[in-house]
Amino acid sequence: MPIVLAGMAATVFGVSDFLGGTAARRVPSAVVAMLAQMAGLLALGLIMVVIPAAVLPSALGWGLLAGLAGGIGVPLLYRSLAQGPMNVVAPLTALTSAAVPVAAGALLGERPSAQVWLGIALALIAGVVVGVSLEPSADRDDSADGASTAGGRRDGVRGVAMALFAGVCFGGFFVLLAQADPAAGLWPVTAAKVAGSLVAGVALLAALRAGGLTGGPGPLGAGGWRLAVLGGVLDAVANALYLLAAHHGQLSVVGAVVALYPASTVLLARVLHGEKIGPLQRVGLALAVPALILVTSG
């Protein structure tokens, strides 16, 4: 059951990131992050009415800490997804977001079997390789002058740095959220969304003060706002699925399975944005199958 829940979380996380990254190409990333956090918080509030749970201060504390980490990572991820090709940014974020809980699980005393460790390793490799693009981004003009090329490279470096740091934030989110008492139900996720909304609000105010609320290359419009809201709702659902998986399975294993989320991001980018899936990416998708088999059977 934990592997199934983690796999569902990975799929929903990937769809949410695709929607958020697409929205950030039409609406400023700070606005997208704020809309996503608020939409997710509202969705969780409705779920909590149907599925009540005990309110435990310690669980709320872990949720708030997790939300601070995730709240920092969300706008960074959306901005990096808007600046660079999704099939490069997503796997870089996935690598670091998976490495953190895997390392934390080992430090906390988890001892998966050798077979499971092999599956974890394959999942980490698949999560990265499935998004690797060896071709130049179609969004960039390689025939531009030297200054434009240098600027594009600087943007690329910044995008990579933001993606890696966002992954560290998400890895911290996963580790912190998993420490909450299972008796608290979804209250830790709700607390995390509250903290994430506060962080997103601060980022939005900072962007307003700096005059940085400009849209991406796409036109500003209601479509971007709707995508941001839908992405936020799905992110909340994915968080809930992850929490259930982490409470019933080992953190290192669950984190590695969740790291496969770029698969749905890349597939959606291929279908809806026309981004190509190269031979190396196909290898990554193929590696995901034995990775899940090894982790599940171990």
Short mmCIF file of C-alpha atoms in Angstrom, two decimals:
data_model
loop_
_atom_site.label_atom_id
_atom_site.label_comp_id
_atom_site.label_asym_id
_atom_site.label_seq_id
_atom_site.Cartn_x
_atom_site.Cartn_y
_atom_site.Cartn_z
CA MET A 1 0.00 0.00 0.00
CA PRO A 2 2.75 2.61 0.78
CA ILE A 3 4.28 2.08 -2.67
CA VAL A 4 0.90 2.52 -4.36
CA LEU A 5 0.23 5.71 -2.40
CA ALA A 6 3.72 7.02 -3.17
CA GLY A 7 3.25 6.24 -6.85
CA MET A 8 -0.07 8.08 -6.88
CA ALA A 9 1.58 11.01 -5.08
CA ALA A 10 4.37 11.06 -7.68
CA THR A 11 1.87 11.15 -10.54
CA VAL A 12 -0.17 13.95 -9.01
CA PHE A 13 2.95 15.92 -8.05
CA GLY A 14 4.12 15.74 -11.67
CA VAL A 15 0.79 16.97 -13.03
CA SER A 16 0.71 19.77 -10.44
CA ASP A 17 4.22 20.90 -11.38
CA PHE A 18 3.34 20.89 -15.06
CA LEU A 19 0.29 23.07 -14.41
CA GLY A 20 2.25 25.41 -12.14
CA GLY A 21 5.11 25.73 -14.58
CA THR A 22 2.72 26.39 -17.46
CA ALA A 23 0.87 28.99 -15.40
CA ALA A 24 4.17 30.71 -14.56
CA ARG A 25 4.73 31.28 -18.27
CA ARG A 26 1.57 33.40 -18.34
CA VAL A 27 1.33 34.80 -14.80
CA PRO A 28 4.23 35.97 -12.56
CA SER A 29 5.65 33.05 -10.57
CA ALA A 30 5.06 34.83 -7.23
CA VAL A 31 1.37 35.14 -8.10
CA VAL A 32 1.20 31.50 -9.21
CA ALA A 33 2.78 30.34 -5.95
CA MET A 34 0.33 32.39 -3.87
CA LEU A 35 -2.70 31.18 -5.81
CA ALA A 36 -1.52 27.58 -5.60
CA GLN A 37 -0.94 27.73 -1.85
CA MET A 38 -4.31 29.34 -1.13
CA ALA A 39 -6.17 26.92 -3.41
CA GLY A 40 -4.44 23.98 -1.76
CA LEU A 41 -5.28 25.30 1.70
CA LEU A 42 -8.95 25.69 0.76
CA ALA A 43 -9.05 22.17 -0.69
CA LEU A 44 -7.52 20.72 2.47
CA GLY A 45 -10.00 22.64 4.61
CA LEU A 46 -12.87 21.00 2.74
CA ILE A 47 -11.27 17.57 3.11
CA MET A 48 -10.73 18.10 6.84
CA VAL A 49 -14.46 18.72 7.26
CA VAL A 50 -15.15 15.25 5.83
CA ILE A 51 -12.18 13.47 7.45
CA PRO A 52 -11.61 14.99 10.90
CA ALA A 53 -8.57 14.07 13.01
CA ALA A 54 -6.94 14.89 16.33
CA VAL A 55 -5.28 18.30 16.64
CA LEU A 56 -1.81 17.58 18.04
CA PRO A 57 0.50 20.57 18.72
CA SER A 58 3.62 18.59 17.86
CA ALA A 59 2.17 17.49 14.52
CA LEU A 60 1.16 21.06 13.74
CA GLY A 61 4.70 22.15 14.54
CA TRP A 62 6.20 19.64 12.14
CA GLY A 63 3.68 20.73 9.53
CA LEU A 64 4.56 24.41 9.95
CA LEU A 65 8.28 23.68 9.60
CA ALA A 66 7.61 21.57 6.52
CA GLY A 67 5.45 24.34 5.08
CA LEU A 68 8.22 26.90 5.50
CA ALA A 69 10.60 24.66 3.55
CA GLY A 70 8.05 23.88 0.85
CA GLY A 71 6.88 27.49 0.69
CA ILE A 72 10.38 28.59 -0.22
CA GLY A 73 10.75 25.86 -2.82
CA VAL A 74 7.45 26.36 -4.68
CA PRO A 75 8.09 29.84 -6.18
CA LEU A 76 11.67 28.83 -7.00
CA LEU A 77 10.41 25.76 -8.84
CA TYR A 78 7.74 27.67 -10.76
CA ARG A 79 10.24 30.33 -11.78
CA SER A 80 12.79 27.76 -12.92
CA LEU A 81 10.08 25.85 -14.83
CA ALA A 82 9.07 29.10 -16.53
CA GLN A 83 12.65 30.06 -17.47
CA GLY A 84 13.92 26.72 -18.71
CA PRO A 85 12.64 23.57 -20.41
CA MET A 86 10.52 21.48 -18.06
CA ASN A 87 12.31 18.32 -19.12
CA VAL A 88 15.55 19.64 -17.61
CA VAL A 89 14.31 21.48 -14.53
CA ALA A 90 11.95 18.76 -13.25
CA PRO A 91 14.53 15.94 -12.96
CA LEU A 92 17.11 18.17 -11.26
CA THR A 93 14.55 19.10 -8.64
CA ALA A 94 13.50 15.47 -8.31
CA LEU A 95 17.07 14.31 -7.70
CA THR A 96 17.69 16.58 -4.75
CA SER A 97 14.16 16.24 -3.36
CA ALA A 98 14.60 12.44 -3.30
CA ALA A 99 18.19 12.39 -2.06
CA VAL A 100 17.28 14.30 1.12
CA PRO A 101 14.66 11.82 2.46
CA VAL A 102 16.76 8.84 1.36
CA ALA A 103 19.72 10.18 3.35
CA ALA A 104 17.46 11.14 6.27
CA GLY A 105 15.91 7.67 6.33
CA ALA A 106 19.36 6.10 6.54
CA LEU A 107 20.36 8.47 9.36
CA LEU A 108 17.14 7.68 11.23
CA GLY A 109 18.03 4.00 11.23
CA GLU A 110 16.06 2.63 8.29
CA ARG A 111 17.71 -0.48 6.88
CA PRO A 112 16.11 -1.52 3.58
CA SER A 113 17.30 -4.77 2.01
CA ALA A 114 19.95 -4.78 -0.71
CA GLN A 115 17.20 -5.40 -3.27
CA VAL A 116 15.26 -2.35 -2.09
CA TRP A 117 18.41 -0.21 -2.12
CA LEU A 118 18.94 -1.26 -5.73
CA GLY A 119 15.37 -0.24 -6.50
CA ILE A 120 15.93 3.11 -4.74
CA ALA A 121 19.08 3.70 -6.79
CA LEU A 122 17.26 2.87 -10.04
CA ALA A 123 14.37 5.17 -9.06
CA LEU A 124 16.76 8.05 -8.41
CA ILE A 125 18.52 7.45 -11.73
CA ALA A 126 15.20 7.11 -13.57
CA GLY A 127 13.86 10.30 -12.02
CA VAL A 128 16.81 12.23 -13.44
CA VAL A 129 17.33 10.46 -16.76
CA VAL A 130 13.64 10.61 -17.66
CA GLY A 131 13.91 14.38 -17.83
CA VAL A 132 17.34 14.83 -19.39
CA SER A 133 17.33 16.69 -22.68
CA LEU A 134 20.42 16.56 -24.88
CA GLU A 135 18.96 19.01 -27.37
CA PRO A 136 18.89 22.80 -27.14
CA SER A 137 15.65 24.24 -25.86
CA ALA A 138 13.30 25.22 -28.62
CA ASP A 139 12.41 28.32 -26.65
CA ARG A 140 15.86 29.84 -27.08
CA ASP A 141 17.28 31.47 -30.17
CA ASP A 142 20.73 29.97 -30.76
CA SER A 143 21.36 32.31 -33.65
CA ALA A 144 21.32 35.37 -31.42
CA ASP A 145 24.43 37.47 -30.91
CA GLY A 146 27.10 36.76 -28.32
CA ALA A 147 25.51 38.95 -25.67
CA SER A 148 22.16 37.18 -26.03
CA THR A 149 23.85 33.79 -25.90
CA ALA A 150 25.77 34.75 -22.77
CA GLY A 151 22.57 36.03 -21.21
CA GLY A 152 20.81 32.78 -22.06
CA ARG A 153 23.61 30.81 -20.44
CA ARG A 154 23.40 32.93 -17.30
CA ASP A 155 19.64 32.34 -17.22
CA GLY A 156 20.29 28.63 -17.63
CA VAL A 157 22.76 28.57 -14.74
CA ARG A 158 20.31 30.47 -12.54
CA GLY A 159 17.54 28.08 -13.55
CA VAL A 160 19.66 25.05 -12.61
CA ALA A 161 20.65 26.62 -9.28
CA MET A 162 17.01 27.43 -8.47
CA ALA A 163 15.91 23.92 -9.44
CA LEU A 164 18.53 22.29 -7.20
CA PHE A 165 17.75 24.53 -4.23
CA ALA A 166 14.02 23.99 -4.73
CA GLY A 167 14.71 20.25 -4.59
CA VAL A 168 16.52 20.62 -1.28
CA CYS A 169 13.53 22.57 0.09
CA PHE A 170 11.09 19.89 -1.08
CA GLY A 171 13.30 17.13 0.37
CA GLY A 172 13.23 18.96 3.69
CA PHE A 173 9.46 19.25 3.37
CA PHE A 174 9.13 15.49 2.91
CA VAL A 175 11.38 14.68 5.87
CA LEU A 176 9.76 17.17 8.25
CA LEU A 177 6.20 16.23 7.30
CA ALA A 178 6.89 12.53 7.83
CA GLN A 179 7.80 13.20 11.48
CA ALA A 180 4.22 14.16 12.37
CA ASP A 181 2.14 11.74 14.43
CA PRO A 182 -0.20 9.69 12.17
CA ALA A 183 -3.03 10.32 14.63
CA ALA A 184 -3.09 13.94 13.44
CA GLY A 185 -4.39 12.89 10.03
CA LEU A 186 -4.10 15.68 7.48
CA TRP A 187 -3.64 18.46 10.04
CA PRO A 188 0.17 18.54 9.42
CA VAL A 189 -0.42 19.06 5.68
CA THR A 190 -2.94 21.81 6.45
CA ALA A 191 -0.46 23.49 8.80
CA ALA A 192 2.17 23.19 6.09
CA LYS A 193 -0.13 24.94 3.63
CA VAL A 194 -0.72 27.76 6.14
CA ALA A 195 3.02 28.28 6.51
CA GLY A 196 3.53 27.97 2.76
CA SER A 197 0.86 30.58 2.14
CA LEU A 198 2.60 32.98 4.52
CA VAL A 199 5.91 32.47 2.72
CA ALA A 200 4.22 32.91 -0.65
CA GLY A 201 2.59 36.12 0.62
CA VAL A 202 5.96 37.52 1.69
CA ALA A 203 7.44 36.61 -1.71
CA LEU A 204 4.51 38.28 -3.47
CA LEU A 205 4.91 41.48 -1.44
CA ALA A 206 8.64 41.49 -2.13
CA ALA A 207 7.97 41.11 -5.86
CA LEU A 208 5.46 43.95 -5.72
CA ARG A 209 7.93 46.25 -3.97
CA ALA A 210 10.63 45.37 -6.47
CA GLY A 211 8.30 45.89 -9.42
CA GLY A 212 8.99 42.34 -10.55
CA LEU A 213 5.44 41.24 -11.26
CA THR A 214 5.86 40.80 -14.98
CA GLY A 215 4.53 37.83 -16.86
CA GLY A 216 6.42 35.20 -18.74
CA PRO A 217 6.69 34.96 -22.53
CA GLY A 218 3.05 33.94 -22.82
CA PRO A 219 0.12 36.37 -22.59
CA LEU A 220 -1.32 37.23 -19.21
CA GLY A 221 -4.83 35.90 -18.88
CA ALA A 222 -7.40 33.97 -16.93
CA GLY A 223 -6.04 30.68 -18.27
CA GLY A 224 -2.86 31.06 -16.24
CA TRP A 225 -4.78 31.81 -13.07
CA ARG A 226 -6.99 28.75 -13.50
CA LEU A 227 -3.95 26.54 -14.06
CA ALA A 228 -2.34 27.90 -10.90
CA VAL A 229 -5.44 27.15 -8.83
CA LEU A 230 -5.82 23.64 -10.25
CA GLY A 231 -2.11 22.98 -9.72
CA GLY A 232 -2.43 24.07 -6.09
CA VAL A 233 -5.37 21.76 -5.45
CA LEU A 234 -3.52 18.82 -6.97
CA ASP A 235 -0.40 19.65 -4.96
CA ALA A 236 -2.47 19.48 -1.77
CA VAL A 237 -3.84 16.08 -2.83
CA ALA A 238 -0.32 14.86 -3.58
CA ASN A 239 0.88 16.05 -0.17
CA ALA A 240 -1.91 14.11 1.51
CA LEU A 241 -1.07 10.96 -0.46
CA TYR A 242 2.61 11.34 0.41
CA LEU A 243 1.86 11.74 4.12
CA LEU A 244 -0.23 8.56 4.12
CA ALA A 245 2.56 6.72 2.30
CA ALA A 246 5.25 8.00 4.68
CA HIS A 247 3.23 6.92 7.72
CA HIS A 248 2.92 3.37 6.41
CA GLY A 249 6.32 2.87 4.76
CA GLN A 250 10.00 3.68 5.06
CA LEU A 251 10.94 7.29 4.36
CA SER A 252 13.84 6.36 2.08
CA VAL A 253 11.67 4.07 -0.05
CA VAL A 254 8.69 6.43 -0.25
CA GLY A 255 10.96 9.37 -1.10
CA ALA A 256 12.59 7.42 -3.93
CA VAL A 257 9.24 6.43 -5.45
CA VAL A 258 7.95 9.98 -5.24
CA ALA A 259 11.11 11.03 -7.11
CA LEU A 260 9.60 9.47 -10.23
CA TYR A 261 7.19 12.41 -10.54
CA PRO A 262 9.05 14.01 -13.52
CA ALA A 263 7.63 11.21 -15.69
CA SER A 264 4.15 12.76 -15.71
CA THR A 265 5.60 16.28 -16.05
CA VAL A 266 7.67 15.27 -19.08
CA LEU A 267 4.87 13.27 -20.70
CA LEU A 268 2.46 16.19 -20.35
CA ALA A 269 5.10 18.59 -21.69
CA ARG A 270 5.52 16.26 -24.67
CA VAL A 271 1.79 15.99 -25.38
CA LEU A 272 0.72 19.58 -24.66
CA HIS A 273 3.89 21.63 -25.25
CA GLY A 274 5.49 19.55 -27.97
CA GLU A 275 8.74 19.02 -26.01
CA LYS A 276 10.54 16.01 -27.45
CA ILE A 277 11.24 12.77 -25.59
CA GLY A 278 14.66 11.57 -26.69
CA PRO A 279 16.21 8.09 -26.51
CA LEU A 280 17.84 8.79 -23.15
CA GLN A 281 14.52 9.89 -21.68
CA ARG A 282 12.93 6.68 -22.91
CA VAL A 283 15.63 4.75 -21.05
CA GLY A 284 14.72 6.65 -17.90
CA LEU A 285 11.05 5.77 -18.29
CA ALA A 286 12.00 2.13 -18.81
CA LEU A 287 14.17 2.14 -15.65
CA ALA A 288 11.20 3.24 -13.59
CA VAL A 289 9.51 -0.14 -14.11
CA PRO A 290 12.22 -2.39 -12.56
CA ALA A 291 12.77 0.25 -9.87
CA LEU A 292 9.16 -0.05 -8.72
CA ILE A 293 9.26 -3.84 -8.97
CA LEU A 294 12.41 -4.07 -6.82
CA VAL A 295 11.13 -1.63 -4.22
CA THR A 296 7.71 -3.32 -4.04
CA SER A 297 8.93 -6.93 -3.91
CA GLY A 298 11.66 -6.13 -1.37
#
